[in-house]
Amino acid sequence: MFTPSSLLTTLVSCLGFWILNKSLNSNNLIIIPVPDKYAGLTRYKWRNVVGSLVHATVVSIVGAFCLYTTPQYLQDRVETYTSLGEFNIAVTIGYLIYDTRDLLQHQGVTSTWPILLHHLTLISTGLHMFFYHQRLLGYGIICSLIEFNSVFLHARQLLLMYSFSKSSGIYKMNNVFNIFTYIAFRLAIFTTLFPFVWEDCGRITPLLCNGFLLCVSILLVINLVLFYRLIKSDFFSINRKDDTDILVNNNINNGKSR
């Protein structure tokens, strides 16, 4: 059954990201400068990246702490449950609910339907499996480690928005961490999920097992393609326009599992 704490955390998370984005929209409350290029009608793009960076930082750190304090998440991914793990998933679902609303308000369905489909799938899966049945939480915690890479992907977006050159020291440093975490967390985790799901197929329904394997296969292929585009953009197309690079970054983040 749904626990009051999971529903409350989801609500507070959603409200918290709404407040954060409202403060980023206010010139009186904001504590970091807005890039000149995004100070007008496209300001929502900048604040969306900042909000995503905050979410990725919180969820990745808490997810790692969950695995450190409860290594059973790796051994029994189906039944292992902790309140902190539930909290971490609730924060993500709250963020996805707010982000869905933000996308609909500023960009509409036509241009964002793949992202919306991604968000709605994760929201419904999280509410049903993680909260109502309190099962498969281990998979959610493991996948939250992917957000370590998202931290550097969002940092990359912000550096481009603030017009940092790709030859600058800070961009190159972020690039090293970005590539490393893309391989060590994003690609490695998607690859590791195959034997995990196969091992747990006897404990979940065949429909869910096959659906899991199909989703992981699709996400792995998408992220391999986007990894190639990221490498090409940062190492072989130094003079590409920033907007194109930011689009690559957006595609990578929208092709991930949260």
Short mmCIF file of C-alpha atoms in Angstrom, two decimals:
data_model
loop_
_atom_site.label_atom_id
_atom_site.label_comp_id
_atom_site.label_asym_id
_atom_site.label_seq_id
_atom_site.Cartn_x
_atom_site.Cartn_y
_atom_site.Cartn_z
CA MET A 1 0.00 0.00 0.00
CA PHE A 2 1.04 3.60 -0.41
CA THR A 3 2.78 4.98 2.67
CA PRO A 4 2.01 8.53 3.85
CA SER A 5 5.74 9.30 3.86
CA SER A 6 6.22 8.40 0.18
CA LEU A 7 3.25 10.49 -0.94
CA LEU A 8 4.29 13.41 1.28
CA THR A 9 7.90 13.30 0.02
CA THR A 10 6.68 13.23 -3.59
CA LEU A 11 4.46 16.25 -2.96
CA VAL A 12 7.19 18.18 -1.12
CA SER A 13 9.70 17.37 -3.89
CA CYS A 14 7.32 18.61 -6.57
CA LEU A 15 6.60 21.76 -4.56
CA GLY A 16 10.29 22.25 -3.84
CA PHE A 17 11.27 22.23 -7.53
CA TRP A 18 8.38 24.60 -8.27
CA ILE A 19 9.71 27.02 -5.63
CA LEU A 20 13.27 26.64 -6.96
CA ASN A 21 12.19 27.45 -10.50
CA LYS A 22 10.09 30.38 -9.31
CA SER A 23 13.11 31.80 -7.48
CA LEU A 24 15.26 31.34 -10.59
CA ASN A 25 12.66 33.29 -12.53
CA SER A 26 12.77 36.18 -10.06
CA ASN A 27 15.51 38.77 -10.44
CA ASN A 28 15.07 39.71 -6.77
CA LEU A 29 15.57 36.21 -5.38
CA ILE A 30 18.16 34.81 -7.77
CA ILE A 31 21.70 34.47 -6.41
CA ILE A 32 23.46 33.36 -9.61
CA PRO A 33 23.63 35.40 -12.82
CA VAL A 34 21.51 34.44 -15.82
CA PRO A 35 23.39 34.03 -19.12
CA ASP A 36 22.63 37.03 -21.35
CA LYS A 37 21.45 34.73 -24.13
CA TYR A 38 18.85 33.18 -21.80
CA ALA A 39 17.72 36.29 -19.95
CA GLY A 40 14.59 36.73 -22.10
CA LEU A 41 11.88 34.36 -23.28
CA THR A 42 14.24 31.37 -23.25
CA ARG A 43 15.10 31.80 -19.57
CA TYR A 44 13.08 28.68 -18.79
CA LYS A 45 15.72 26.58 -20.58
CA TRP A 46 18.44 27.82 -18.24
CA ARG A 47 16.44 27.40 -15.03
CA ASN A 48 15.33 23.94 -16.19
CA VAL A 49 18.98 22.86 -16.43
CA VAL A 50 19.73 24.32 -12.98
CA GLY A 51 16.78 22.44 -11.50
CA SER A 52 17.87 19.24 -13.22
CA LEU A 53 21.39 19.68 -11.84
CA VAL A 54 20.02 20.03 -8.31
CA HIS A 55 17.91 16.89 -8.75
CA ALA A 56 20.78 14.85 -10.21
CA THR A 57 23.14 15.89 -7.39
CA VAL A 58 20.72 15.01 -4.60
CA VAL A 59 19.48 11.72 -6.06
CA SER A 60 22.93 10.39 -7.03
CA ILE A 61 24.44 11.09 -3.60
CA VAL A 62 21.49 9.63 -1.70
CA GLY A 63 21.43 6.62 -4.05
CA ALA A 64 25.12 5.93 -3.44
CA PHE A 65 24.57 6.26 0.31
CA CYS A 66 21.68 3.78 0.11
CA LEU A 67 23.90 1.21 -1.60
CA TYR A 68 26.71 1.82 0.88
CA THR A 69 24.51 1.41 3.96
CA THR A 70 22.26 -1.30 2.46
CA PRO A 71 24.31 -3.48 0.08
CA GLN A 72 21.36 -5.89 0.01
CA TYR A 73 19.97 -3.67 -2.75
CA LEU A 74 22.50 -5.31 -5.06
CA GLN A 75 21.77 -8.83 -3.83
CA ASP A 76 17.97 -8.70 -3.60
CA ARG A 77 16.76 -6.03 -5.98
CA VAL A 78 13.14 -7.14 -5.80
CA GLU A 79 12.26 -7.24 -2.09
CA THR A 80 14.86 -5.05 -0.35
CA TYR A 81 13.22 -1.94 1.07
CA THR A 82 14.39 1.01 3.19
CA SER A 83 12.71 4.30 3.98
CA LEU A 84 15.72 6.22 2.62
CA GLY A 85 15.50 4.33 -0.68
CA GLU A 86 11.80 5.13 -0.88
CA PHE A 87 12.63 8.77 -0.14
CA ASN A 88 15.12 8.87 -3.02
CA ILE A 89 12.62 7.48 -5.51
CA ALA A 90 9.93 9.85 -4.19
CA VAL A 91 12.20 12.85 -4.80
CA THR A 92 12.71 11.74 -8.40
CA ILE A 93 8.99 11.18 -9.01
CA GLY A 94 8.21 14.60 -7.55
CA TYR A 95 10.80 16.14 -9.84
CA LEU A 96 9.40 14.31 -12.88
CA ILE A 97 5.87 15.47 -12.08
CA TYR A 98 7.03 19.08 -11.89
CA ASP A 99 9.20 18.78 -15.00
CA THR A 100 6.26 17.33 -16.94
CA ARG A 101 4.16 20.32 -15.99
CA ASP A 102 7.00 22.71 -16.89
CA LEU A 103 7.49 21.12 -20.32
CA LEU A 104 3.79 21.30 -21.12
CA GLN A 105 3.65 24.96 -20.07
CA HIS A 106 6.64 26.18 -22.09
CA GLN A 107 7.05 23.78 -25.01
CA GLY A 108 3.79 21.87 -25.46
CA VAL A 109 3.16 18.26 -26.41
CA THR A 110 4.24 18.30 -30.07
CA SER A 111 7.90 19.10 -29.49
CA THR A 112 8.35 17.20 -26.24
CA TRP A 113 6.22 14.07 -26.54
CA PRO A 114 9.19 11.64 -26.29
CA ILE A 115 10.30 13.31 -23.05
CA LEU A 116 6.74 13.36 -21.73
CA LEU A 117 6.32 9.68 -22.56
CA HIS A 118 9.58 8.95 -20.74
CA HIS A 119 8.46 10.95 -17.68
CA LEU A 120 4.95 9.48 -17.53
CA THR A 121 6.30 5.93 -17.87
CA LEU A 122 8.71 6.43 -14.97
CA ILE A 123 6.08 8.16 -12.84
CA SER A 124 3.50 5.41 -13.33
CA THR A 125 6.10 2.66 -12.82
CA GLY A 126 7.45 4.31 -9.69
CA LEU A 127 4.05 4.87 -8.12
CA HIS A 128 2.86 1.36 -8.93
CA MET A 129 5.91 -0.83 -8.27
CA PHE A 130 8.02 1.14 -5.79
CA PHE A 131 5.32 2.70 -3.63
CA TYR A 132 2.14 0.61 -3.91
CA HIS A 133 3.78 -2.84 -4.00
CA GLN A 134 7.10 -1.72 -2.43
CA ARG A 135 9.02 -4.04 -4.76
CA LEU A 136 11.87 -3.63 -7.27
CA LEU A 137 13.21 -0.70 -5.25
CA GLY A 138 16.72 -2.04 -5.81
CA TYR A 139 16.48 -1.30 -9.51
CA GLY A 140 15.44 2.26 -8.80
CA ILE A 141 18.36 2.78 -6.44
CA ILE A 142 20.87 1.26 -8.86
CA CYS A 143 19.56 3.43 -11.71
CA SER A 144 19.80 6.52 -9.51
CA LEU A 145 23.60 6.21 -9.80
CA ILE A 146 23.22 7.19 -13.47
CA GLU A 147 22.54 10.67 -12.14
CA PHE A 148 26.24 11.00 -11.30
CA ASN A 149 26.78 11.32 -15.04
CA SER A 150 23.80 13.67 -15.32
CA VAL A 151 25.57 16.07 -12.94
CA PHE A 152 28.40 16.54 -15.44
CA LEU A 153 26.05 16.55 -18.43
CA HIS A 154 24.05 19.39 -16.88
CA ALA A 155 27.28 21.16 -15.92
CA ARG A 156 28.30 20.86 -19.58
CA GLN A 157 25.03 22.49 -20.62
CA LEU A 158 25.55 25.35 -18.20
CA LEU A 159 29.12 25.94 -19.35
CA LEU A 160 27.88 26.21 -22.94
CA MET A 161 25.06 28.51 -21.87
CA TYR A 162 27.59 30.77 -20.14
CA SER A 163 29.66 30.76 -23.35
CA PHE A 164 32.69 28.92 -21.97
CA SER A 165 35.03 27.85 -24.73
CA LYS A 166 35.57 24.14 -25.30
CA SER A 167 39.27 24.84 -25.02
CA SER A 168 38.92 26.36 -21.54
CA GLY A 169 40.35 24.49 -18.58
CA ILE A 170 37.07 24.15 -16.71
CA TYR A 171 35.28 22.75 -19.77
CA LYS A 172 38.06 20.23 -20.41
CA MET A 173 38.04 19.15 -16.75
CA ASN A 174 34.27 18.68 -16.80
CA ASN A 175 34.62 16.82 -20.07
CA VAL A 176 36.97 14.27 -18.52
CA PHE A 177 34.54 13.56 -15.67
CA ASN A 178 31.63 13.56 -18.12
CA ILE A 179 33.15 10.87 -20.35
CA PHE A 180 34.35 8.79 -17.39
CA THR A 181 30.96 8.82 -15.62
CA TYR A 182 29.12 8.21 -18.89
CA ILE A 183 31.02 4.94 -19.26
CA ALA A 184 31.33 3.97 -15.58
CA PHE A 185 27.77 4.79 -14.54
CA ARG A 186 25.43 5.24 -17.50
CA LEU A 187 26.63 2.57 -19.97
CA ALA A 188 27.93 0.17 -17.32
CA ILE A 189 24.68 0.25 -15.35
CA PHE A 190 22.49 -0.28 -18.42
CA THR A 191 24.70 -3.24 -19.38
CA THR A 192 24.63 -4.69 -15.86
CA LEU A 193 20.83 -4.55 -15.75
CA PHE A 194 20.59 -7.38 -18.32
CA PRO A 195 21.93 -10.17 -16.06
CA PHE A 196 20.13 -8.65 -13.07
CA VAL A 197 16.72 -8.69 -14.79
CA TRP A 198 17.35 -12.16 -16.25
CA GLU A 199 18.21 -13.45 -12.77
CA ASP A 200 15.05 -11.94 -11.27
CA CYS A 201 12.66 -13.02 -14.03
CA GLY A 202 11.44 -15.93 -11.92
CA ARG A 203 10.36 -13.53 -9.18
CA ILE A 204 8.36 -11.12 -11.34
CA THR A 205 5.71 -11.59 -14.01
CA PRO A 206 6.83 -12.61 -17.54
CA LEU A 207 5.24 -9.44 -18.93
CA LEU A 208 7.22 -7.23 -16.57
CA CYS A 209 10.41 -9.20 -17.20
CA ASN A 210 10.14 -8.95 -20.98
CA GLY A 211 9.14 -5.31 -20.75
CA PHE A 212 12.15 -4.60 -18.54
CA LEU A 213 14.54 -6.30 -20.95
CA LEU A 214 13.05 -4.47 -23.93
CA CYS A 215 13.27 -1.07 -22.23
CA VAL A 216 16.86 -1.65 -21.10
CA SER A 217 17.83 -2.78 -24.63
CA ILE A 218 16.30 0.32 -26.21
CA LEU A 219 17.88 2.65 -23.63
CA LEU A 220 21.30 1.04 -24.07
CA VAL A 221 21.20 1.48 -27.85
CA ILE A 222 19.99 5.09 -27.51
CA ASN A 223 22.73 5.93 -25.03
CA LEU A 224 25.42 4.31 -27.19
CA VAL A 225 24.32 6.44 -30.14
CA LEU A 226 24.20 9.57 -27.99
CA PHE A 227 27.63 8.75 -26.54
CA TYR A 228 29.00 8.70 -30.07
CA ARG A 229 27.37 12.08 -30.73
CA LEU A 230 28.81 13.48 -27.51
CA ILE A 231 32.33 12.31 -28.41
CA LYS A 232 31.95 13.70 -31.91
CA SER A 233 30.70 17.03 -30.60
CA ASP A 234 33.41 17.55 -27.97
CA PHE A 235 36.44 16.03 -29.67
CA PHE A 236 35.90 16.30 -33.43
CA SER A 237 33.70 19.36 -33.88
CA ILE A 238 35.27 22.04 -31.74
CA ASN A 239 33.69 24.87 -33.71
CA ARG A 240 30.10 23.65 -33.58
CA LYS A 241 27.53 26.15 -32.35
CA ASP A 242 26.64 26.00 -28.68
CA ASP A 243 22.93 25.51 -29.38
CA THR A 244 23.70 22.32 -31.29
CA ASP A 245 25.87 21.06 -28.43
CA ILE A 246 23.14 21.83 -25.92
CA LEU A 247 20.69 19.88 -28.09
CA VAL A 248 23.02 16.87 -27.96
CA ASN A 249 23.13 17.23 -24.18
CA ASN A 250 19.32 17.41 -23.96
CA ASN A 251 18.93 14.29 -26.09
CA ILE A 252 21.29 12.35 -23.82
CA ASN A 253 19.46 13.38 -20.66
CA ASN A 254 16.09 12.59 -22.21
CA GLY A 255 17.30 9.15 -23.22
CA LYS A 256 18.12 8.03 -19.72
CA SER A 257 16.31 6.12 -17.06
CA ARG A 258 15.80 8.10 -13.79
#
